[in-house]
PDB file of C-alpha atoms in Angstrom:
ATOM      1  CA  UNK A   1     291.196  -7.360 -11.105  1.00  0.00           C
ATOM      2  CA  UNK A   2     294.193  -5.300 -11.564  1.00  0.00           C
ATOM      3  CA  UNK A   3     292.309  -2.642  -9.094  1.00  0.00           C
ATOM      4  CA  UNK A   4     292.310  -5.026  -6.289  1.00  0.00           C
ATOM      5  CA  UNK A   5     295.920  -5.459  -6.668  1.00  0.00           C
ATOM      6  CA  UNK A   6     296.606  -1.666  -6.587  1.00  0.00           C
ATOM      7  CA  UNK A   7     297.609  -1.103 -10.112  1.00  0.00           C
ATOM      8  CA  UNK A   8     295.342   1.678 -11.212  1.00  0.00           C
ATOM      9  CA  UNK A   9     296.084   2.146 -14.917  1.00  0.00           C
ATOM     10  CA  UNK A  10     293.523   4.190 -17.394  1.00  0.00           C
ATOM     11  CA  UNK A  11     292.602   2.114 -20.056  1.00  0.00           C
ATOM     12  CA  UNK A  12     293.374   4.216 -23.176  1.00  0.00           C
ATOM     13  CA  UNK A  13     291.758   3.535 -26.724  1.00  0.00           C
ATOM     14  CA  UNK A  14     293.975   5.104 -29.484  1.00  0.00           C
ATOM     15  CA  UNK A  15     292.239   5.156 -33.121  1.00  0.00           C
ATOM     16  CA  UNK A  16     291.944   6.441 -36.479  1.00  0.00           C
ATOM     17  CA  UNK A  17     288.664   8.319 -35.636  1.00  0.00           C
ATOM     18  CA  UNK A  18     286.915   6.828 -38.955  1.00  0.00           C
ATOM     19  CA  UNK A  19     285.187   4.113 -36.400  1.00  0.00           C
ATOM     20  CA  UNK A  20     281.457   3.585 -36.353  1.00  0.00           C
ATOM     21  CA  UNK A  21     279.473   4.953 -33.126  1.00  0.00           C
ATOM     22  CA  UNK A  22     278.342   1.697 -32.817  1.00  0.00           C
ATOM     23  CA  UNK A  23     281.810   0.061 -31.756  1.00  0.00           C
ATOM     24  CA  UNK A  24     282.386   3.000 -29.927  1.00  0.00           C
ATOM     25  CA  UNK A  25     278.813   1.971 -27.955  1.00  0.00           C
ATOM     26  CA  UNK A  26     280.132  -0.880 -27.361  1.00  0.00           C
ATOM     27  CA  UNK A  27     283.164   0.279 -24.936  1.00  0.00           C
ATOM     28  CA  UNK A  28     281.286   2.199 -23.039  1.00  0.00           C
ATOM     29  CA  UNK A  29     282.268   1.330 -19.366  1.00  0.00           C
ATOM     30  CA  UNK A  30     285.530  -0.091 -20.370  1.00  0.00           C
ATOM     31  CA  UNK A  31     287.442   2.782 -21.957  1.00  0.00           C
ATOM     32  CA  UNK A  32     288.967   5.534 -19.892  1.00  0.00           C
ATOM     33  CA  UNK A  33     290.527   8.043 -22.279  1.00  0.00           C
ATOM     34  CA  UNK A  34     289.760   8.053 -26.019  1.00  0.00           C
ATOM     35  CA  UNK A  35     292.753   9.268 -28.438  1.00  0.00           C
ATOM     36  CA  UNK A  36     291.350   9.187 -31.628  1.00  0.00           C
ATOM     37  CA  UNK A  37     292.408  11.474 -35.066  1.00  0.00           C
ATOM     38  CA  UNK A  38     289.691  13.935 -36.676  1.00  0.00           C
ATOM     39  CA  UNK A  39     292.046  13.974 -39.920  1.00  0.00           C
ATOM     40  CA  UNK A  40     289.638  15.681 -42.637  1.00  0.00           C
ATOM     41  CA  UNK A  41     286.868  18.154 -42.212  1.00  0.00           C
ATOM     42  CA  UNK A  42     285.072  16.855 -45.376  1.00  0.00           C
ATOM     43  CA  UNK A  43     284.466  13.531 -47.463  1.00  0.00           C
ATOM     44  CA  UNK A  44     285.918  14.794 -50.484  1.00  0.00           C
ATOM     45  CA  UNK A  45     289.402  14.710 -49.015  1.00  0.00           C
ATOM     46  CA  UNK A  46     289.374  11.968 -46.635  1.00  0.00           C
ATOM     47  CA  UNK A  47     287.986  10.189 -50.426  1.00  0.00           C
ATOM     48  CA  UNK A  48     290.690  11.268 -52.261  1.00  0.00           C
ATOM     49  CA  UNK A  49     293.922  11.051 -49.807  1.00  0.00           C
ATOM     50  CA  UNK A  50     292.777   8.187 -48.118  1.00  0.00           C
ATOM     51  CA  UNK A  51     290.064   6.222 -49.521  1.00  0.00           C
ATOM     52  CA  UNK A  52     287.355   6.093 -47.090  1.00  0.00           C
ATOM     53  CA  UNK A  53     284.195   6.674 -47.725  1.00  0.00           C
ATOM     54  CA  UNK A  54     281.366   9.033 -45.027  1.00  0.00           C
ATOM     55  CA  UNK A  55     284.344   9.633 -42.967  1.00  0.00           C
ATOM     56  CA  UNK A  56     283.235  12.957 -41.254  1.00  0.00           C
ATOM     57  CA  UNK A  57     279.772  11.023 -40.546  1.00  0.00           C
ATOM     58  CA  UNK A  58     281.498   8.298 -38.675  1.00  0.00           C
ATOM     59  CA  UNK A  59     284.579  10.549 -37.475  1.00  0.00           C
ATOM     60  CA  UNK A  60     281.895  13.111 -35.837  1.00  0.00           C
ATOM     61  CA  UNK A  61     279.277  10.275 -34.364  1.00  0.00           C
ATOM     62  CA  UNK A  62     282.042   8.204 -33.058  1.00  0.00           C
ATOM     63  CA  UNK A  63     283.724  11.077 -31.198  1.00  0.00           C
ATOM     64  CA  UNK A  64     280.043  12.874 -29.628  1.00  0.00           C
ATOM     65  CA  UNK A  65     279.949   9.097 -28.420  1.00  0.00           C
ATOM     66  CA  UNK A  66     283.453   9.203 -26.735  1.00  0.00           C
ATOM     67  CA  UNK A  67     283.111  12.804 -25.169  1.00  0.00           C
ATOM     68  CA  UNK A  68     279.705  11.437 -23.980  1.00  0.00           C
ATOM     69  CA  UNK A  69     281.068   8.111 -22.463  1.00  0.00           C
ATOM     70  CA  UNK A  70     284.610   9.998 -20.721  1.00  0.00           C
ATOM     71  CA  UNK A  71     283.901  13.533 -20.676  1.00  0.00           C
ATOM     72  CA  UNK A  72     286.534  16.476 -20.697  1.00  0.00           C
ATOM     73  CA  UNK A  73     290.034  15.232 -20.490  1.00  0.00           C
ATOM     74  CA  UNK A  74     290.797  14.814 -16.786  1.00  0.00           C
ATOM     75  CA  UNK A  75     294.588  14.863 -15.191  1.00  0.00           C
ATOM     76  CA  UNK A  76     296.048  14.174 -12.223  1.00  0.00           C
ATOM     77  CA  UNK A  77     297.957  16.526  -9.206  1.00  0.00           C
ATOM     78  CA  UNK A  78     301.273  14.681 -11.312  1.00  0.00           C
ATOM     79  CA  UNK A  79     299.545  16.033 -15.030  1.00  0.00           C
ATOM     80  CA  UNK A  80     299.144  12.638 -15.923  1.00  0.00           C
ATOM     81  CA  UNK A  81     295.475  11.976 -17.820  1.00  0.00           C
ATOM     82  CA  UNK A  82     293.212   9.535 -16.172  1.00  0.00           C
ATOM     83  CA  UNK A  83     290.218   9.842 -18.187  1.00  0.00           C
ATOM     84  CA  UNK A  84     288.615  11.865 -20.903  1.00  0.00           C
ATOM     85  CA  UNK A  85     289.279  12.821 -24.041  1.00  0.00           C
ATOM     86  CA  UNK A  86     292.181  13.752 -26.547  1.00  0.00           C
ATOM     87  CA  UNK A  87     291.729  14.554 -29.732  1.00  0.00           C
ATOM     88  CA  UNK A  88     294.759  14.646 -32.254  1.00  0.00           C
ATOM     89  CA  UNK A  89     294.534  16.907 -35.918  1.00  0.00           C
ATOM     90  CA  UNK A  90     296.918  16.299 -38.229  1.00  0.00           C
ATOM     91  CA  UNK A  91     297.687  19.934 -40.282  1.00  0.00           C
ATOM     92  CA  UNK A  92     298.133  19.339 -43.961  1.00  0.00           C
ATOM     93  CA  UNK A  93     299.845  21.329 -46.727  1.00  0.00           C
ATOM     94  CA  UNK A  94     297.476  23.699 -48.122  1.00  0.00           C
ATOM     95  CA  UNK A  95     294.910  23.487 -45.676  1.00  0.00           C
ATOM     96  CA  UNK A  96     293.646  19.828 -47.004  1.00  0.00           C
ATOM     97  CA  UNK A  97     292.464  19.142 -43.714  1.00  0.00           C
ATOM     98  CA  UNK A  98     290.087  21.356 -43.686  1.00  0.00           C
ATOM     99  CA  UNK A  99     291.423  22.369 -39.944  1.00  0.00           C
ATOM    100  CA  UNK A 100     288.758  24.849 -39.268  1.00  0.00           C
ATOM    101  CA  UNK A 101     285.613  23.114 -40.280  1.00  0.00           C
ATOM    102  CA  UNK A 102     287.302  20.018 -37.664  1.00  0.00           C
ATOM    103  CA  UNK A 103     287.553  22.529 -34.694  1.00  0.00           C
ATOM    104  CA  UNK A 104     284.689  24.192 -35.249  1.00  0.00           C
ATOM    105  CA  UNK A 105     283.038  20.930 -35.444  1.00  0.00           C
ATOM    106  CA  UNK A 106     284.731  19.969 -31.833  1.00  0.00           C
ATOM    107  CA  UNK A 107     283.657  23.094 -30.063  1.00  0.00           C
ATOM    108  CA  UNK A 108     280.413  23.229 -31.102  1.00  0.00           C
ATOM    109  CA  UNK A 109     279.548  19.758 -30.492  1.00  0.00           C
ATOM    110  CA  UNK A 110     282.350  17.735 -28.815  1.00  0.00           C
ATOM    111  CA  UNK A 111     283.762  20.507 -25.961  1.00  0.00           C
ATOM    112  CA  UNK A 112     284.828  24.117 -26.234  1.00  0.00           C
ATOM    113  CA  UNK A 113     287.387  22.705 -23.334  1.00  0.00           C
ATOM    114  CA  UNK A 114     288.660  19.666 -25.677  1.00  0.00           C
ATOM    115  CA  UNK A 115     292.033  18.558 -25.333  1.00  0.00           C
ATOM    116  CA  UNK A 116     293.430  18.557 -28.728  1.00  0.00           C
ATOM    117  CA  UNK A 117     296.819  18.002 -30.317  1.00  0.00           C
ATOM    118  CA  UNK A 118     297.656  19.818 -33.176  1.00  0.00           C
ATOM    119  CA  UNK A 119     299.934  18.143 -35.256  1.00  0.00           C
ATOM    120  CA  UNK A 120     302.822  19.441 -37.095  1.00  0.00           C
ATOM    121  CA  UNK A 121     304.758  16.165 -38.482  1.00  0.00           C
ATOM    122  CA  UNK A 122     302.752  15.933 -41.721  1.00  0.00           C
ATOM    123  CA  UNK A 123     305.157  14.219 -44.058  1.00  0.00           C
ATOM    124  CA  UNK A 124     304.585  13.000 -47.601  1.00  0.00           C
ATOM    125  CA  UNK A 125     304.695   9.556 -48.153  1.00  0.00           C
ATOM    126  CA  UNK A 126     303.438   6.435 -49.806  1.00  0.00           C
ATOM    127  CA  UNK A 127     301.736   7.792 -52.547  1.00  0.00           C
ATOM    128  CA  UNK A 128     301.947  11.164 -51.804  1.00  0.00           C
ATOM    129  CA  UNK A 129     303.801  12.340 -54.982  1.00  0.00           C
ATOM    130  CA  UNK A 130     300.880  11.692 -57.278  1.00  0.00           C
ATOM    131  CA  UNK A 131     299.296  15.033 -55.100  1.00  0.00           C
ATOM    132  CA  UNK A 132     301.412  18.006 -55.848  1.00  0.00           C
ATOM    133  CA  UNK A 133     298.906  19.672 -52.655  1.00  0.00           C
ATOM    134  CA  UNK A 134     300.487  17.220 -50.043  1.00  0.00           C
ATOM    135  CA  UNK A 135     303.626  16.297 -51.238  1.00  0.00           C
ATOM    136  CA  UNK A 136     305.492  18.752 -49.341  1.00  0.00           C
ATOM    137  CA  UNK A 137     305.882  19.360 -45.354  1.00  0.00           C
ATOM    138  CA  UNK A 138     303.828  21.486 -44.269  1.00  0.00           C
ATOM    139  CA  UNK A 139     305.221  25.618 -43.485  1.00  0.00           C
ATOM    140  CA  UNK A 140     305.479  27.273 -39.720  1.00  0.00           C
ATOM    141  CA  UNK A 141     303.143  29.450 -41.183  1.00  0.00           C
ATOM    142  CA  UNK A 142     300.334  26.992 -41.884  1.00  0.00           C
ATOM    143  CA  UNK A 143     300.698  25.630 -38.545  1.00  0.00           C
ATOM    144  CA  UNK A 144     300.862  28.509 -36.316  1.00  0.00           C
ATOM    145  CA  UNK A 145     297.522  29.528 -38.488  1.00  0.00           C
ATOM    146  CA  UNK A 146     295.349  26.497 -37.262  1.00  0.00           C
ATOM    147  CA  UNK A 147     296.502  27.158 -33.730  1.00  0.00           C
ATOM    148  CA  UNK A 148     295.565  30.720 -34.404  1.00  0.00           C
ATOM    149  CA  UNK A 149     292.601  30.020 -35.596  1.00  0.00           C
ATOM    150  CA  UNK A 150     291.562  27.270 -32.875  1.00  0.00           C
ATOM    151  CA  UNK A 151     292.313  29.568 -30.072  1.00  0.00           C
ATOM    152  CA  UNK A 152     290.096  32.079 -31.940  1.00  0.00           C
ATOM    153  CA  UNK A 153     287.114  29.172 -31.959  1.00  0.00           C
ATOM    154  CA  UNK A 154     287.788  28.304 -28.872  1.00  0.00           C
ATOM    155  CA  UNK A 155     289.669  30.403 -26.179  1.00  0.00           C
ATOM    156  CA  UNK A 156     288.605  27.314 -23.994  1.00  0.00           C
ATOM    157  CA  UNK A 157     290.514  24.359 -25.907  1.00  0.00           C
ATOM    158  CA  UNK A 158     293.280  22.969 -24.346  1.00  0.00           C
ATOM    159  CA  UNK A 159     296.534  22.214 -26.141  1.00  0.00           C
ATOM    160  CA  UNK A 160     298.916  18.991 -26.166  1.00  0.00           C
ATOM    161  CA  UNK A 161     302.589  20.739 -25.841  1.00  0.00           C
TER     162      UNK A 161
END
């Protein structure tokens, strides 16, 4: 409806990543650019640090699903997205994340052209304390390392700025 009146608006679906593929199913059609979070790049972390059980089953179903519903992120002549996909990582103090295994993961079965945003605001909270491994910020050095090493998976990934 909004169409017919000329307002032309992607239709953007921002998660946690940790959905089933079978919601994800469900949107096909609707959604026009998934921004979900691959956080972890195994269960025994995303267990730990956030209490979720199978995460990198559901995290790595649910975005296959997405890339295969919306495709490569797409932008406009104005660099403004209007479909596809964006992936954010979070980098975590000592390497929690696991960054590599997640960006090997995305190349090799998502896109070795994803759009991903490296993140860099990692900053203990909550419960954080209890973890002497997370409760700090993380360095330059640890960040600069997963975009090293993601441009060395990938020379085809595309980067949020």
């Amino acid at each position: 409806m909004l169409e017919k009146n000329g307002l032309e608006i992607p239709i953007v679906y921002n998660c946690g990543g940790y959905e089933r593929k079978e919601i994800i199913a469900l949107l096909d059609g609707i959604i026009d650019i998934y921004m979900p979070d691959f956080k972890y790049g195994d269960d025994e972390a995303a267990s730990k640090y956030s209490g979720v059980q199978n995460y990198t089953l559901y995290a790595k179903e649910s975005l296959i699903e997405m890339q295969r519903q919306v495709g490569d992120l797409v932008v406009d002549k104005d660099g403004i997205a209007t479909r596809g996909l964006i992936i954010r990582h979070l980098v975590m103090p000592n390497d929690i994340a696991k960054s590599e295994e997640v960006l090997r993961f995305i190349a090799q079965n998502v896109s070795s052209r994803a759009y991903i945003n490296i993140m860099a605001q990692y900053y203990p909270m909550y419960q954080a304390h209890k973890y002497p491994e997370i409760a700090r910020r993380i360095t330059v050095e640890e960040y600069r390392k997963v975009l090293k090493i993601a441009k060395g998976i990938s020379p085809e990934f595309r980067f949020a700025d």
